[in-house]
Amino acid sequence: MRRGLRLVPLALLLAVVIEIVVFVLVGHAIGFGWAILLVLAASMLGLVLLRREGMRAWRGFRSAAEAGSPPGKQVVDGLVGLGAGLLLAIPGLVSGVIGLLLVIPPVRVLARRGVQVATERRVSAMVAGDLFGPRRVRVRRGAPQPTPQPAEPRPPTAAGPAIEGEIVDHRPN
């Protein structure tokens, strides 16, 4: 089992304990009836948001697929929206606040970028290119940095501007 997956049960237990502690504190502050009503309202909002974001994500994915463009942006945006709805739908005040934060556009943009970067790190460059389109590479011109010499000399590379493109390997597996 991967190291990070071993921590999931502990993280879930910690989340439940935090939710209970926050619920008790809010219940003491505003009354338990109001706290229960707040949790129910957040859950109902989450269910509505789940349905809306699910349909929106599906329409965005279909339109990108029909246009022949990479669907990655629509998929990531849909995942963030569905995550917000799921966090709101789960009974709890802390998860509800996190879900509400993911609905706010600037926070949503940051979450979308984070999900995209995490996805690009975990999949191959070819899959990332298919999902999110061609990568952009910055080329900086300046004084060359000293590099250690490799064991075998490399053939010289052509100097010039970098261009966008993709590498297609036609060799059989």
PDB file of C-alpha atoms in Angstrom, residues 30-126:
ATOM      1  CA  ILE A  30     -26.152  29.658  18.757  1.00  0.00           C
ATOM      2  CA  GLY A  31     -28.205  26.738  20.096  1.00  0.00           C
ATOM      3  CA  PHE A  32     -28.328  23.128  18.953  1.00  0.00           C
ATOM      4  CA  GLY A  33     -31.574  23.557  17.024  1.00  0.00           C
ATOM      5  CA  TRP A  34     -30.048  26.322  14.902  1.00  0.00           C
ATOM      6  CA  ALA A  35     -26.842  24.324  14.464  1.00  0.00           C
ATOM      7  CA  ILE A  36     -28.812  21.319  13.173  1.00  0.00           C
ATOM      8  CA  LEU A  37     -30.802  23.603  10.869  1.00  0.00           C
ATOM      9  CA  LEU A  38     -27.543  25.116   9.567  1.00  0.00           C
ATOM     10  CA  VAL A  39     -26.091  21.675   8.828  1.00  0.00           C
ATOM     11  CA  LEU A  40     -29.296  20.581   7.051  1.00  0.00           C
ATOM     12  CA  ALA A  41     -29.405  23.776   4.971  1.00  0.00           C
ATOM     13  CA  ALA A  42     -25.774  23.324   3.938  1.00  0.00           C
ATOM     14  CA  SER A  43     -26.454  19.697   2.990  1.00  0.00           C
ATOM     15  CA  MET A  44     -29.464  20.663   0.866  1.00  0.00           C
ATOM     16  CA  LEU A  45     -27.427  23.378  -0.847  1.00  0.00           C
ATOM     17  CA  GLY A  46     -24.720  20.791  -1.484  1.00  0.00           C
ATOM     18  CA  LEU A  47     -27.158  18.394  -3.143  1.00  0.00           C
ATOM     19  CA  VAL A  48     -28.425  21.164  -5.429  1.00  0.00           C
ATOM     20  CA  LEU A  49     -24.848  22.169  -6.233  1.00  0.00           C
ATOM     21  CA  LEU A  50     -23.880  18.556  -6.959  1.00  0.00           C
ATOM     22  CA  ARG A  51     -26.643  18.240  -9.521  1.00  0.00           C
ATOM     23  CA  ARG A  52     -25.913  21.617 -11.133  1.00  0.00           C
ATOM     24  CA  GLU A  53     -22.145  21.119 -11.282  1.00  0.00           C
ATOM     25  CA  GLY A  54     -22.483  17.563 -12.532  1.00  0.00           C
ATOM     26  CA  MET A  55     -24.657  18.675 -15.437  1.00  0.00           C
ATOM     27  CA  ARG A  56     -22.377  21.654 -16.126  1.00  0.00           C
ATOM     28  CA  ALA A  57     -19.278  19.440 -16.145  1.00  0.00           C
ATOM     29  CA  TRP A  58     -20.918  16.955 -18.481  1.00  0.00           C
ATOM     30  CA  ARG A  59     -22.022  19.686 -20.918  1.00  0.00           C
ATOM     31  CA  GLY A  60     -18.530  21.235 -20.873  1.00  0.00           C
ATOM     32  CA  PHE A  61     -16.885  17.878 -21.490  1.00  0.00           C
ATOM     33  CA  ARG A  62     -19.264  17.080 -24.360  1.00  0.00           C
ATOM     34  CA  SER A  63     -18.787  20.465 -26.021  1.00  0.00           C
ATOM     35  CA  ALA A  64     -14.999  20.168 -25.779  1.00  0.00           C
ATOM     36  CA  ALA A  65     -15.095  16.645 -27.189  1.00  0.00           C
ATOM     37  CA  GLU A  66     -17.363  17.716 -30.062  1.00  0.00           C
ATOM     38  CA  ALA A  67     -15.105  20.693 -30.839  1.00  0.00           C
ATOM     39  CA  GLY A  68     -12.051  18.424 -30.823  1.00  0.00           C
ATOM     40  CA  SER A  69     -10.293  20.467 -28.147  1.00  0.00           C
ATOM     41  CA  PRO A  70      -8.641  18.990 -25.038  1.00  0.00           C
ATOM     42  CA  PRO A  71     -11.316  18.486 -22.336  1.00  0.00           C
ATOM     43  CA  GLY A  72      -8.950  18.833 -19.379  1.00  0.00           C
ATOM     44  CA  LYS A  73     -10.022  22.313 -18.298  1.00  0.00           C
ATOM     45  CA  GLN A  74     -13.695  21.342 -18.264  1.00  0.00           C
ATOM     46  CA  VAL A  75     -12.936  18.089 -16.429  1.00  0.00           C
ATOM     47  CA  VAL A  76     -10.859  19.845 -13.750  1.00  0.00           C
ATOM     48  CA  ASP A  77     -13.438  22.600 -13.341  1.00  0.00           C
ATOM     49  CA  GLY A  78     -16.142  19.956 -13.011  1.00  0.00           C
ATOM     50  CA  LEU A  79     -14.116  18.064 -10.415  1.00  0.00           C
ATOM     51  CA  VAL A  80     -13.656  21.193  -8.310  1.00  0.00           C
ATOM     52  CA  GLY A  81     -17.372  22.008  -8.572  1.00  0.00           C
ATOM     53  CA  LEU A  82     -18.366  18.462  -7.695  1.00  0.00           C
ATOM     54  CA  GLY A  83     -15.924  18.513  -4.785  1.00  0.00           C
ATOM     55  CA  ALA A  84     -17.521  21.720  -3.509  1.00  0.00           C
ATOM     56  CA  GLY A  85     -20.979  20.192  -3.779  1.00  0.00           C
ATOM     57  CA  LEU A  86     -19.851  16.976  -2.098  1.00  0.00           C
ATOM     58  CA  LEU A  87     -18.238  18.848   0.771  1.00  0.00           C
ATOM     59  CA  LEU A  88     -21.445  20.831   1.241  1.00  0.00           C
ATOM     60  CA  ALA A  89     -23.623  17.722   1.021  1.00  0.00           C
ATOM     61  CA  ILE A  90     -21.648  15.893   3.722  1.00  0.00           C
ATOM     62  CA  PRO A  91     -23.212  16.772   7.078  1.00  0.00           C
ATOM     63  CA  GLY A  92     -20.774  18.997   8.911  1.00  0.00           C
ATOM     64  CA  LEU A  93     -19.947  22.622   9.459  1.00  0.00           C
ATOM     65  CA  VAL A  94     -16.231  22.521   8.614  1.00  0.00           C
ATOM     66  CA  SER A  95     -16.775  20.595   5.383  1.00  0.00           C
ATOM     67  CA  GLY A  96     -19.609  23.007   4.546  1.00  0.00           C
ATOM     68  CA  VAL A  97     -17.367  26.025   4.987  1.00  0.00           C
ATOM     69  CA  ILE A  98     -14.672  24.440   2.797  1.00  0.00           C
ATOM     70  CA  GLY A  99     -17.330  23.627   0.178  1.00  0.00           C
ATOM     71  CA  LEU A 100     -18.604  27.210   0.252  1.00  0.00           C
ATOM     72  CA  LEU A 101     -15.056  28.498  -0.169  1.00  0.00           C
ATOM     73  CA  LEU A 102     -14.669  26.349  -3.294  1.00  0.00           C
ATOM     74  CA  VAL A 103     -17.708  28.074  -4.798  1.00  0.00           C
ATOM     75  CA  ILE A 104     -16.036  31.525  -4.571  1.00  0.00           C
ATOM     76  CA  PRO A 105     -14.441  32.218  -7.993  1.00  0.00           C
ATOM     77  CA  PRO A 106     -10.879  33.211  -6.879  1.00  0.00           C
ATOM     78  CA  VAL A 107     -10.636  30.207  -4.564  1.00  0.00           C
ATOM     79  CA  ARG A 108     -12.065  27.990  -7.268  1.00  0.00           C
ATOM     80  CA  VAL A 109      -9.412  29.165  -9.749  1.00  0.00           C
ATOM     81  CA  LEU A 110      -6.659  28.341  -7.245  1.00  0.00           C
ATOM     82  CA  ALA A 111      -8.157  24.915  -6.560  1.00  0.00           C
ATOM     83  CA  ARG A 112      -8.517  24.261 -10.285  1.00  0.00           C
ATOM     84  CA  ARG A 113      -4.848  25.110 -10.865  1.00  0.00           C
ATOM     85  CA  GLY A 114      -3.819  22.883  -7.971  1.00  0.00           C
ATOM     86  CA  VAL A 115      -5.826  19.946  -9.303  1.00  0.00           C
ATOM     87  CA  GLN A 116      -4.424  20.452 -12.802  1.00  0.00           C
ATOM     88  CA  VAL A 117      -0.827  20.612 -11.557  1.00  0.00           C
ATOM     89  CA  ALA A 118      -1.330  17.511  -9.399  1.00  0.00           C
ATOM     90  CA  THR A 119      -2.865  15.667 -12.359  1.00  0.00           C
ATOM     91  CA  GLU A 120      -0.044  16.663 -14.695  1.00  0.00           C
ATOM     92  CA  ARG A 121       2.516  15.353 -12.205  1.00  0.00           C
ATOM     93  CA  ARG A 122       0.802  11.989 -11.866  1.00  0.00           C
ATOM     94  CA  VAL A 123       0.136  11.180 -15.523  1.00  0.00           C
ATOM     95  CA  SER A 124       2.488  10.815 -18.442  1.00  0.00           C
ATOM     96  CA  ALA A 125       3.348  13.813 -20.583  1.00  0.00           C
ATOM     97  CA  MET A 126       1.354  12.331 -23.457  1.00  0.00           C
TER      98      MET A 126
END
